[in-house]
């Protein structure tokens, strides 16, 4: 039994997809293969990854390298602008909006999430809250707020260039949330 209900996942997925994001559900054991499949489908040949215990335990780096994808886990600032993919672990999610919430002090995670052409935000299902207001209650109860909290809802988009909607000007062209069922 996972800590995210099917209904909550489906709401998160529906709302993320409504703003042109993609959403995949997997298990911790299948996380590495899920990332390989997603990157191969998009023709991604290289990626930056901010390693976390979840990504390390899942063997993500090894699986991607074995699939022929170049992986950068350090010197992120040198590679993030040209790497086609980027993977970080989001700390929270909001089902009502289909939003990933980044909340850490690590600057490499912010760079990966904003400079990659295709951003993959990995999130534990138990970290997704139903409503926007729930997120502020959660953040307000943290012993200390991180220096950075970013709300990411779909791929980057703007309409400030002659009022024409454009994707990817200020961030990723594609965003995929990978929701990991946790126990």
mmCIF file of N, CA and C in Angstrom, residues 1-14 25 95 181:
data_model
loop_
_atom_site.group_PDB
_atom_site.id
_atom_site.type_symbol
_atom_site.label_atom_id
_atom_site.label_comp_id
_atom_site.label_asym_id
_atom_site.label_seq_id
_atom_site.Cartn_x
_atom_site.Cartn_y
_atom_site.Cartn_z
ATOM 1 N N UNK A 1 0.846 -1.188 0.000
ATOM 2 C CA UNK A 1 0.000 0.000 0.000
ATOM 3 C C UNK A 1 0.886 1.243 0.000
ATOM 4 N N UNK A 2 0.712 2.105 -0.984
ATOM 5 C CA UNK A 2 1.519 3.320 -1.048
ATOM 6 C C UNK A 2 0.875 4.421 -0.221
ATOM 7 N N UNK A 3 1.651 5.434 0.088
ATOM 8 C CA UNK A 3 1.158 6.531 0.900
ATOM 9 C C UNK A 3 0.425 7.588 0.076
ATOM 10 N N UNK A 4 0.340 7.428 -1.221
ATOM 11 C CA UNK A 4 -0.448 8.330 -2.052
ATOM 12 C C UNK A 4 -1.624 7.527 -2.594
ATOM 13 N N UNK A 5 -2.791 8.086 -2.498
ATOM 14 C CA UNK A 5 -3.961 7.382 -3.018
ATOM 15 C C UNK A 5 -4.017 7.536 -4.530
ATOM 16 N N UNK A 6 -4.705 6.638 -5.172
ATOM 17 C CA UNK A 6 -4.880 6.742 -6.623
ATOM 18 C C UNK A 6 -5.574 8.050 -6.982
ATOM 19 N N UNK A 7 -6.572 8.433 -6.184
ATOM 20 C CA UNK A 7 -7.314 9.663 -6.468
ATOM 21 C C UNK A 7 -6.414 10.891 -6.372
ATOM 22 N N UNK A 8 -5.547 10.949 -5.362
ATOM 23 C CA UNK A 8 -4.646 12.092 -5.215
ATOM 24 C C UNK A 8 -3.634 12.124 -6.357
ATOM 25 N N UNK A 9 -3.077 10.963 -6.708
ATOM 26 C CA UNK A 9 -2.150 10.916 -7.840
ATOM 27 C C UNK A 9 -2.844 11.381 -9.111
ATOM 28 N N UNK A 10 -4.030 10.867 -9.381
ATOM 29 C CA UNK A 10 -4.746 11.226 -10.608
ATOM 30 C C UNK A 10 -5.062 12.719 -10.661
ATOM 31 N N UNK A 11 -5.360 13.307 -9.520
ATOM 32 C CA UNK A 11 -5.617 14.752 -9.481
ATOM 33 C C UNK A 11 -4.335 15.525 -9.786
ATOM 34 N N UNK A 12 -3.234 15.125 -9.162
ATOM 35 C CA UNK A 12 -1.938 15.756 -9.425
ATOM 36 C C UNK A 12 -1.596 15.629 -10.912
ATOM 37 N N UNK A 13 -1.709 14.429 -11.452
ATOM 38 C CA UNK A 13 -1.384 14.163 -12.850
ATOM 39 C C UNK A 13 -2.255 15.001 -13.791
ATOM 40 N N UNK A 14 -3.551 14.996 -13.553
ATOM 41 C CA UNK A 14 -4.486 15.736 -14.417
ATOM 42 C C UNK A 14 -4.142 17.224 -14.432
ATOM 43 N N UNK A 25 4.013 7.582 -12.805
ATOM 44 C CA UNK A 25 4.043 6.971 -11.476
ATOM 45 C C UNK A 25 4.880 5.704 -11.546
ATOM 46 N N UNK A 95 -1.384 18.709 -5.372
ATOM 47 C CA UNK A 95 -2.275 18.059 -6.335
ATOM 48 C C UNK A 95 -3.215 19.049 -7.000
ATOM 49 N N UNK A 181 5.965 5.797 -5.620
ATOM 50 C CA UNK A 181 5.181 5.217 -4.536
ATOM 51 C C UNK A 181 6.131 4.856 -3.412
#
